[in-house]
Coordinates of C-alpha atoms and ligand atoms in Angstrom, one line a residue:
X1 CA 17.2 12.3 17.0
X2 CA 17.6 14.3 13.7
X3 CA 20.6 13.9 11.4
X4 CA 21.9 16.8 9.4
X5 CA 25.2 17.4 7.0
X6 CA 26.9 20.4 6.6
X7 CA 29.9 21.0 4.3
X8 CA 32.5 22.2 6.5
X9 CA 33.4 25.9 5.7
X10 CA 35.6 28.1 7.9
X11 CA 33.1 28.6 10.6
X12 CA 32.0 25.7 13.1
X13 CA 28.4 26.1 13.8
X14 CA 27.2 26.9 17.5
X15 CA 26.4 23.5 19.3
X16 CA 26.3 22.0 22.6
X17 CA 28.9 19.4 21.9
X18 CA 31.7 19.3 19.4
X19 CA 32.8 15.9 18.5
X20 CA 36.3 15.0 17.1
X21 CA 37.6 11.8 16.2
X22 CA 41.1 11.1 17.1
X23 CA 43.3 8.4 15.6
X24 CA 45.7 6.5 18.0
X25 CA 49.0 8.2 18.5
X26 CA 47.9 11.6 17.0
X27 CA 47.1 14.6 18.8
X28 CA 43.5 16.0 18.6
X29 CA 43.4 18.6 16.1
X30 CA 41.1 21.5 17.4
X31 CA 39.6 23.6 14.8
X32 CA 40.5 27.3 14.6
X33 CA 38.8 29.3 17.5
X34 CA 38.2 26.2 19.6
X35 CA 40.1 26.4 22.9
X36 CA 40.4 23.9 25.8
X37 CA 42.4 23.8 28.9
X38 CA 45.8 22.4 28.3
X39 CA 45.1 19.3 30.5
X40 CA 41.9 18.6 28.7
X41 CA 43.9 16.6 25.9
X42 CA 46.9 15.5 28.0
X43 CA 47.2 11.6 28.1
X44 CA 44.2 10.9 25.6
X45 CA 45.8 8.2 23.6
X46 CA 42.9 7.9 20.7
X47 CA 42.6 4.1 21.4
X48 CA 39.3 2.7 19.9
X49 CA 36.3 3.7 22.2
X50 CA 38.1 5.9 24.3
X51 CA 36.4 9.0 25.2
X52 CA 37.1 12.3 26.9
X53 CA 34.7 15.2 27.7
X54 CA 36.1 18.8 28.3
X55 CA 34.4 22.2 28.6
X56 CA 35.4 24.5 26.0
X57 CA 37.1 27.7 27.0
X58 CA 36.4 29.5 23.7
X59 CA 34.6 29.0 20.4
X60 CA 31.3 28.1 19.2
X61 CA 30.9 24.7 21.5
X62 CA 30.1 24.4 25.1
X63 CA 31.8 21.2 25.3
X64 CA 34.0 19.0 23.3
X65 CA 34.0 15.3 23.1
X66 CA 36.9 13.3 21.8
X67 CA 36.4 10.0 20.5
X68 CA 39.2 7.5 19.7
X69 CA 39.3 5.6 16.5
X70 CA 42.3 3.3 17.1
X71 CA 45.3 3.0 14.7
X72 CA 44.8 4.7 11.3
X73 CA 46.0 1.7 9.7
X74 CA 43.2 -0.5 11.2
X75 CA 40.3 2.0 10.3
X76 CA 37.2 0.2 8.8
X77 CA 33.6 1.2 8.5
X78 CA 32.6 -0.7 11.7
X79 CA 35.1 1.5 13.6
X80 CA 33.5 4.6 12.1
X81 CA 30.0 3.0 12.9
X82 CA 31.0 2.4 16.4
X83 CA 32.2 6.0 17.0
X84 CA 29.1 7.5 15.5
X85 CA 27.1 5.1 17.9
X86 CA 29.4 6.3 20.9
X87 CA 28.7 9.8 20.0
X88 CA 25.0 9.4 20.3
X89 CA 25.3 7.6 23.5
X90 CA 27.6 10.2 25.0
X91 CA 25.6 13.3 23.8
X92 CA 22.5 11.7 25.3
X93 CA 24.0 10.7 28.7
X94 CA 25.7 14.2 28.8
X95 CA 22.2 15.8 28.1
X96 CA 23.5 17.6 24.9
X97 CA 20.6 18.6 22.8
X98 CA 22.8 19.2 19.7
X99 CA 26.2 18.0 18.7
X100 CA 28.2 18.4 15.6
X101 CA 30.8 15.7 14.5
X102 CA 33.9 16.9 12.7
X103 CA 34.9 14.3 10.2
X104 CA 38.7 14.1 10.1
X105 CA 40.1 14.3 6.8
X106 CA 41.9 10.8 7.7
X107 CA 38.7 9.1 7.8
X108 CA 37.4 10.2 4.4
X109 CA 40.9 9.5 2.8
X110 CA 41.1 6.0 4.2
X111 CA 37.4 4.7 3.4
X112 CA 36.2 7.2 0.8
X113 CA 33.5 9.9 1.1
X114 CA 30.6 7.5 0.5
X115 CA 31.5 4.7 2.8
X116 CA 32.7 7.0 5.7
X117 CA 29.2 8.8 5.3
X118 CA 27.1 5.7 5.4
X119 CA 28.9 4.2 8.3
X120 CA 28.8 7.6 10.5
X121 CA 25.3 8.2 9.7
X122 CA 24.4 4.6 10.4
X123 CA 26.2 4.5 13.9
X124 CA 24.6 7.9 15.0
X125 CA 21.2 6.9 14.3
X126 CA 21.3 3.3 15.3
X127 CA 23.2 4.4 18.5
X128 CA 20.1 6.8 19.2
X129 CA 17.6 4.0 19.0
X130 CA 15.2 3.8 21.7
X131 CA 12.1 1.8 22.3
X132 CA 9.6 3.9 24.7
X133 CA 6.3 3.1 22.8
X134 CA 4.7 1.2 25.6
X135 CA 5.8 3.4 28.4
X136 CA 2.7 5.3 29.8
X137 CA 5.2 8.3 30.3
X138 CA 7.7 7.9 27.4
X139 CA 11.1 9.5 28.4
X140 CA 12.0 12.2 25.8
X141 CA 15.4 12.0 24.4
X142 CA 17.5 14.7 25.7
X143 CA 19.8 14.6 22.7
X144 CA 17.8 15.8 19.7
X145 CA 20.0 16.5 16.8
X146 CA 23.5 15.7 15.2
X147 CA 25.2 17.5 12.6
X148 CA 27.9 15.9 10.4
X149 CA 30.3 18.5 9.4
X150 CA 33.0 17.3 6.6
X151 CA 33.9 17.5 3.0
X152 CA 31.0 17.4 0.3
X153 CA 32.2 13.9 -0.6
X154 CA 30.3 12.7 2.4
X155 CA 27.2 14.1 1.8
X156 CA 25.5 11.3 -0.4
X157 CA 26.8 8.6 1.9
X158 CA 25.2 10.4 5.0
X159 CA 21.9 10.5 3.2
X160 CA 22.2 6.7 2.2
X161 CA 23.3 5.8 5.7
X162 CA 20.1 7.6 7.1
X163 CA 18.0 5.4 4.9
X164 CA 19.4 2.4 5.9
X165 CA 19.4 3.3 9.7
X166 CA 15.8 4.1 9.3
X167 CA 15.0 0.6 7.7
X168 CA 16.9 -0.9 10.4
X169 CA 15.1 1.2 13.0
X170 CA 11.9 -0.2 11.3
X171 CA 12.8 -3.8 11.7
X172 CA 13.7 -3.1 15.4
X173 CA 10.5 -1.7 16.1
X174 CA 8.7 -4.7 14.9
X175 CA 11.0 -7.1 16.8
X176 CA 10.7 -5.2 20.0
X177 CA 6.8 -5.4 20.1
X178 CA 5.6 -8.1 22.4
X179 CA 3.6 -10.8 20.8
X180 CA 0.2 -9.5 22.0
X181 CA 0.8 -6.3 20.2
X182 CA 2.2 -7.7 17.1
X183 CA 0.4 -10.8 16.0
X184 CA 0.5 -12.1 12.3
X185 CA -2.3 -10.1 11.4
X186 CA -0.6 -6.9 12.5
X187 CA 2.5 -8.0 10.5
X188 CA 0.2 -8.2 7.4
X189 CA -1.1 -4.8 8.3
X190 CA 2.4 -3.5 8.6
X191 CA 3.3 -4.9 5.0
X192 CA 0.4 -3.3 3.6
X193 CA 1.1 0.0 4.9
X194 CA 4.6 -0.5 3.0
X195 CA 2.5 -0.9 -0.2
X196 CA 1.2 2.6 0.1
X197 CA 4.4 4.2 0.1
X198 CA 4.8 3.0 -3.7
X199 CA 6.4 0.8 -6.1
X200 CA 5.6 -2.1 -3.8
X201 CA 2.8 -4.5 -4.1
X202 CA 1.6 -6.9 -1.2
X203 CA -0.5 -9.9 -1.4
X204 CA -1.7 -11.4 2.0
X205 CA -2.7 -15.2 2.3
X206 CA -5.1 -16.3 5.1
X207 CA -5.7 -19.7 6.6
X208 CA -8.0 -20.4 3.6
X209 CA -5.8 -19.6 0.9
X210 CA -3.0 -21.9 2.9
X211 CA -5.4 -24.6 2.8
X212 CA -6.1 -24.4 -0.9
X213 CA -2.4 -24.1 -1.5
X214 CA -1.7 -27.4 0.5
X215 CA 0.4 -25.6 3.1
X216 CA 0.2 -28.4 5.6
X217 CA 3.3 -27.6 7.5
X218 CA 2.7 -23.8 8.2
X219 CA -1.0 -24.8 9.0
X220 CA 0.1 -27.5 11.3
X221 CA 2.4 -25.0 13.4
X222 CA -0.6 -22.5 13.4
X223 CA -3.2 -24.7 14.7
X224 CA -2.3 -24.8 18.3
X225 CA -3.0 -20.9 18.3
X226 CA -5.9 -18.7 18.4
X227 CA -4.2 -16.2 16.3
X228 CA -4.7 -17.1 12.5
X229 CA -1.6 -17.3 10.3
X230 CA -0.6 -14.8 7.4
X231 CA 1.7 -15.4 4.4
X232 CA 3.0 -12.1 3.3
X233 CA 4.3 -11.8 -0.6
X234 CA 5.8 -8.5 -1.2
X235 CA 7.0 -7.5 -4.7
X236 CA 9.4 -4.6 -5.6
X237 CA 9.9 -3.7 -9.2
X238 CA 12.8 -1.4 -10.4
X239 CA 12.1 1.4 -12.7
X240 CA 14.2 -0.1 -15.8
X241 CA 14.9 -3.6 -16.7
X242 CA 15.7 -5.6 -13.7
X243 CA 19.2 -7.1 -13.2
X244 CA 17.5 -10.3 -12.0
X245 CA 15.0 -11.7 -9.5
X246 CA 15.8 -12.2 -5.9
X247 CA 13.4 -13.7 -3.0
X248 CA 14.0 -12.9 0.5
X249 CA 12.2 -15.4 2.8
X250 CA 11.7 -14.6 6.5
X251 CA 10.5 -16.6 9.5
X252 CA 7.8 -14.8 11.2
X253 CA 7.1 -16.6 14.3
X254 CA 5.4 -13.6 16.4
X255 CA 5.6 -15.9 19.4
X256 CA 7.3 -19.5 19.7
X257 CA 6.4 -20.9 22.9
X258 CA 7.7 -24.4 21.5
X259 CA 4.2 -25.8 21.3
X260 CA 3.4 -29.2 22.9
X261 CA 7.2 -29.5 23.3
X262 CA 7.1 -26.4 25.4
X263 CA 10.0 -24.4 26.3
X264 CA 11.2 -23.7 29.8
X265 CA 9.8 -20.6 31.2
X266 CA 13.1 -18.7 31.7
X267 CA 13.5 -16.2 29.2
X268 CA 10.4 -17.5 27.0
X269 CA 9.4 -13.7 26.5
X270 CA 12.3 -13.5 24.2
X271 CA 10.5 -15.6 21.8
X272 CA 8.7 -12.3 20.7
X273 CA 12.0 -12.1 18.5
X274 CA 11.2 -15.2 16.7
X275 CA 9.8 -13.1 13.8
X276 CA 13.3 -11.4 13.4
X277 CA 13.8 -13.1 9.9
X278 CA 10.6 -11.6 8.7
X279 CA 11.2 -8.2 10.3
X280 CA 14.7 -8.0 8.5
X281 CA 12.9 -8.7 5.2
X282 CA 10.3 -6.1 5.8
X283 CA 13.2 -3.8 6.8
X284 CA 14.3 -4.2 3.4
X285 CA 11.3 -3.3 1.7
X286 CA 11.1 0.1 3.6
X287 CA 14.5 1.1 1.7
X288 CA 14.3 -0.6 -1.6
X289 CA 12.3 2.2 -3.3
X290 CA 14.4 4.9 -1.7
X291 CA 17.7 3.3 -2.7
X292 CA 16.5 2.5 -6.4
X293 CA 17.5 -1.1 -5.9
X294 CA 18.0 -2.5 -9.6
X295 CA 16.7 -6.1 -8.8
X296 CA 13.0 -7.4 -8.8
X297 CA 12.9 -8.4 -5.1
X298 CA 10.2 -10.6 -3.6
X299 CA 9.7 -10.8 0.1
X300 CA 7.9 -13.9 1.7
X301 CA 7.2 -13.9 5.4
X302 CA 5.8 -17.0 7.0
X303 CA 3.8 -15.4 10.2
X304 CA 2.1 -17.4 13.0
X305 CA 2.4 -18.3 16.5
X306 CA 3.4 -21.7 17.9
X307 CA 1.2 -22.4 20.8
X308 CA 0.2 -25.4 22.8
X309 CA -3.7 -25.1 22.3
X310 CA -6.1 -28.1 22.4
X311 CA -5.9 -28.3 18.5
X312 CA -2.1 -28.1 18.6
X313 CA 0.2 -30.5 16.6
X314 CA 1.4 -33.4 18.9
X315 CA 4.7 -34.9 18.6
X316 CA 4.5 -37.8 16.1
X317 CA 1.8 -36.2 14.1
X318 CA 2.5 -36.3 10.3
X319 CA 1.7 -33.1 8.0
X320 CA 2.0 -32.6 4.2
X321 CA 3.8 -29.8 2.7
X322 CA 2.7 -27.6 -0.3
X323 CA 5.0 -29.6 -2.6
X324 CA 3.5 -33.2 -1.4
X325 CA 6.7 -34.0 1.0
X326 CA 5.4 -35.6 4.2
X327 CA 7.0 -34.8 7.6
X328 CA 6.7 -36.4 11.0
X329 CA 6.9 -33.7 13.6
X330 CA 8.8 -35.3 16.3
X331 CA 9.5 -31.9 18.3
X332 CA 6.8 -29.1 17.8
X333 CA 9.6 -26.6 18.9
X334 CA 11.5 -27.2 15.7
X335 CA 8.6 -25.2 14.0
X336 CA 10.7 -22.6 12.1
X337 CA 12.0 -25.2 9.5
X338 CA 8.2 -26.3 9.0
X339 CA 6.9 -22.8 8.1
X340 CA 10.1 -22.0 5.9
X341 CA 9.4 -25.2 4.1
X342 CA 6.1 -24.2 3.0
X343 CA 7.2 -20.5 2.2
X344 CA 10.2 -22.2 0.0
X345 CA 7.8 -24.2 -1.7
X346 CA 5.6 -21.1 -2.6
X347 CA 8.6 -19.1 -3.5
X348 CA 10.1 -21.7 -5.8
X349 CA 6.9 -22.7 -7.5
X350 CA 5.3 -19.3 -7.6
X351 CA 7.8 -16.8 -7.8
X352 CA 10.7 -18.7 -9.4
X353 CA 13.6 -16.5 -8.5
X354 CA 17.2 -17.0 -9.5
X355 CA 18.3 -16.7 -6.0
X356 CA 16.8 -17.3 -2.6
X357 CA 18.1 -16.0 0.9
X358 CA 16.1 -17.1 3.8
X359 CA 16.6 -15.5 7.3
X360 CA 15.5 -17.2 10.4
X361 CA 16.1 -17.5 14.1
X362 CA 16.3 -21.2 13.6
X363 CA 18.3 -22.9 16.1
X364 CA 19.6 -22.5 19.8
X365 CA 22.8 -24.1 18.4
X366 CA 24.0 -21.3 16.3
X367 CA 24.3 -19.4 19.4
X368 CA 26.4 -21.9 21.2
X369 CA 28.5 -22.2 17.9
X370 CA 28.9 -18.5 17.0
X371 CA 27.5 -16.4 19.7
X372 CA 25.7 -13.1 19.3
X373 CA 27.9 -11.1 16.8
X374 CA 28.1 -13.6 13.8
X375 CA 25.3 -15.4 12.0
X376 CA 25.6 -18.9 10.4
X377 CA 25.5 -18.9 6.6
X378 CA 24.8 -22.0 4.5
X379 CA 24.8 -21.5 0.8
X380 CA 24.5 -23.7 -2.1
X381 CA 27.1 -21.8 -4.1
X382 CA 30.3 -20.4 -3.2
X383 CA 29.7 -17.3 -5.1
X384 CA 26.7 -16.6 -3.1
X385 CA 28.4 -17.3 0.2
X386 CA 31.4 -14.8 -0.6
X387 CA 28.9 -12.2 -1.7
X388 CA 27.1 -12.4 1.5
X389 CA 30.0 -12.6 3.8
X390 CA 31.6 -9.6 2.0
X391 CA 28.1 -7.6 2.4
X392 CA 28.2 -8.5 6.1
X393 CA 31.9 -7.4 6.7
X394 CA 31.0 -4.0 5.2
X395 CA 27.7 -3.4 7.2
X396 CA 29.1 -5.1 10.6
X397 CA 26.4 -7.7 10.4
X398 CA 29.2 -10.6 10.1
X399 CA 28.4 -14.1 8.8
X400 CA 30.4 -17.1 9.2
X401 CA 30.0 -20.4 6.9
X402 CA 28.6 -23.5 8.2
X403 CA 28.6 -27.0 6.5
X404 CA 25.5 -28.5 5.0
X405 CA 26.6 -32.1 3.8
X406 CA 24.7 -35.2 2.3
X407 CA 25.0 -36.8 5.7
X408 CA 23.1 -33.8 7.4
X409 CA 20.3 -34.4 4.9
X410 CA 20.4 -38.2 5.4
X411 CA 19.8 -37.3 9.1
X412 CA 16.3 -35.9 8.2
X413 CA 14.8 -38.9 6.6
X414 CA 11.6 -39.9 8.4
X415 CA 10.7 -43.3 9.6
X416 CA 6.9 -43.0 9.1
X417 CA 6.8 -40.0 6.6
X418 CA 9.3 -38.9 4.1
X419 CA 11.1 -36.3 6.4
X420 CA 11.3 -35.7 10.4
X421 CA 11.9 -32.3 11.7
X422 CA 14.6 -33.4 14.1
X423 CA 17.6 -35.3 13.6
X424 CA 17.3 -37.0 17.1
X425 CA 19.7 -39.3 18.9
X426 CA 23.0 -37.5 19.6
X427 CA 23.8 -36.3 16.1
X428 CA 24.9 -32.9 17.1
X429 CA 25.3 -30.1 14.4
X430 CA 21.8 -28.9 15.3
X431 CA 22.2 -25.6 13.0
X432 CA 23.2 -27.9 10.3
X433 CA 20.1 -30.2 10.5
X434 CA 18.0 -27.1 10.4
X435 CA 19.4 -26.2 7.1
X436 CA 19.4 -29.7 5.8
X437 CA 15.6 -30.1 6.5
X438 CA 15.1 -27.1 4.3
X439 CA 17.5 -27.8 1.5
X440 CA 14.9 -30.1 -0.5
X441 CA 12.3 -27.4 -0.3
X442 CA 14.6 -25.0 -2.1
X443 CA 15.1 -27.4 -4.8
X444 CA 17.6 -26.5 -7.5
X445 CA 17.3 -22.7 -7.1
X446 CA 20.5 -21.0 -5.8
X447 CA 19.8 -20.5 -2.0
X448 CA 21.4 -19.2 1.1
X449 CA 20.1 -19.8 4.6
X450 CA 21.1 -17.5 7.2
X451 CA 20.5 -18.7 10.9
X452 CA 20.3 -15.4 13.0
X453 CA 19.1 -16.8 16.2
X454 CA 22.2 -15.3 17.9
X455 CA 22.4 -12.0 16.2
X456 CA 18.8 -10.9 16.1
X457 CA 18.9 -9.7 19.7
X458 CA 21.1 -10.1 22.7
X459 CA 24.5 -8.7 21.2
X460 CA 26.1 -6.1 23.3
X461 CA 29.8 -6.0 22.2
X462 CA 29.2 -3.1 19.8
X463 CA 27.6 0.3 20.7
X464 CA 25.1 0.4 17.8
X465 CA 23.7 -3.3 18.1
X466 CA 21.1 -2.8 20.8
X467 CA 21.9 -4.7 24.0
X468 CA 18.8 -6.5 25.2
X469 CA 16.7 -5.1 22.3
X470 CA 16.4 -6.4 18.8
X471 CA 19.3 -5.5 16.7
X472 CA 17.4 -5.3 13.1
X473 CA 20.0 -7.7 12.0
X474 CA 19.8 -8.7 8.3
X475 CA 18.1 -5.5 6.7
X476 CA 21.1 -3.6 6.1
X477 CA 23.1 -6.7 5.2
X478 CA 20.7 -7.7 2.4
X479 CA 20.4 -4.2 1.1
X480 CA 24.3 -4.1 0.8
X481 CA 24.2 -7.5 -0.8
X482 CA 21.8 -6.2 -3.6
X483 CA 23.6 -3.2 -4.1
X484 CA 27.0 -4.7 -4.7
X485 CA 25.8 -7.5 -6.6
Ligands
BES501 N1 13.2 -20.1 17.7 C1 13.9 -21.1 18.3 C2 15.1 -21.2 18.2 C3 16.0 -20.1 19.1 C4 16.3 -20.6 20.2 C5 16.1 -18.9 18.7 C6 17.0 -20.0 21.3 C7 16.8 -18.1 19.9 C8 17.2 -18.5 20.9 C9 13.4 -22.5 17.3 O1 12.2 -22.3 17.0 C10 13.9 -23.6 18.2 O2 13.0 -23.8 19.3 N2 14.7 -24.5 17.9 C11 14.9 -25.6 18.6 C12 15.1 -26.8 17.5 C13 15.3 -28.1 18.3 C14 14.0 -28.6 18.7 C15 15.8 -29.2 17.1 C16 16.2 -25.4 19.4 O3 17.0 -24.8 18.8 O4 16.4 -25.8 20.4
MN502 MN1 10.9 -23.5 18.4
ZN503 ZN1 11.1 -20.8 16.6

């Protein structure tokens, strides 16, 4: 779908579908020249997500779509984002090639032009996201272009929202690819393609490099697969002096079968999404240059499969991390923390950032605790936690703080080696145990761990999220965090 902005003048352009956002309790304000049958608006309340379609009797549009925003006092960017997504979904369902969204003054007054523009553009583009690349006869979208009509103050926000939405779609495309069409080497190729766009450099480490660096945990996960692993290191440098150095670390399991501790077969195909942390990190690099982010940003993605091949790690095997820590692998399905541990060792020793944020589809337990609309946030400082939560509230990628206490760390002490990769017994708190395993590898560096196992896919409560497909969760959140820091 193409997205345009047009400053609202006296004339509404010709369009198949004119879209009006309506606050609850207010009458739809039809622009001059547009006429509807009297009954077309009767009974329309303007509740959030309420829609109504009517044929236009007169004017530049064939049809008019009313979209409810809910009460004016409750307006926030997420409601505008959802109205934008509803617009795209309805335009597609109605088979309208073009639509024009008239942005009510009240929306711009309440949120400011930039915020309103970002949210609306994001919603419109994310709501139109489709994944057809593996259909032999891909269905063409019926809805082709959306024009946002409003005051000039919206324009910069619309342009930014488009960049953010495209970065999100890039991450979603990676997520949605099945594991045979997106291997660790394919991820490396895609990262290298980002390099060509400029101001980003990419280093790709293969198995030999990992052996030299002593990444025994990452190699231990990879050894059961025919697909060779890759560690990606992307670097973005801002034009002027950097405001600081930040590292984003992503779990990149292109497939997680569980290994010898194999998963049940139901829904195992969803483990294509176990690279969603890495996808979110690559999504950030898709947009950094376009947004002129003032930080030096490093992205580290640990990419491998977790498979039960003849060489696979067996429960009880002991592997040694890059920093010398020994780990007994009691459950080969707790592999995310193993690959992240070596990625964190690499990050702290080679990059030495001020702050690390990792994203990982780490535990099923976080889905039990928080569902699909919120990710778990563990952070070593309340400042970092507050910054990330605020960014998530703004982008609609919400986070909830979870505890990481000393007793969680004690549970990860090994009997035969320094650490074990599961807490074992009936300790519960599975997401905290995962975070506790990672903590020593982040060392003294300010660090946050986002467990995105619930939010990376499967969310359906909000129109822009993606339903059964990947959500691209994390990309816009991290970019917002970098912007507002
Ligand atoms: N990738 C999974 C986590 C996951 C499970 C994500 C379900 C989304 C949906 C991870 O590698 C894993 O298998 N974790 C185990 C850890 C356990 C063995 C301690 C889990 O959560 O069951
Ligand atoms: Mn697993
Ligand atoms: Zn996994």
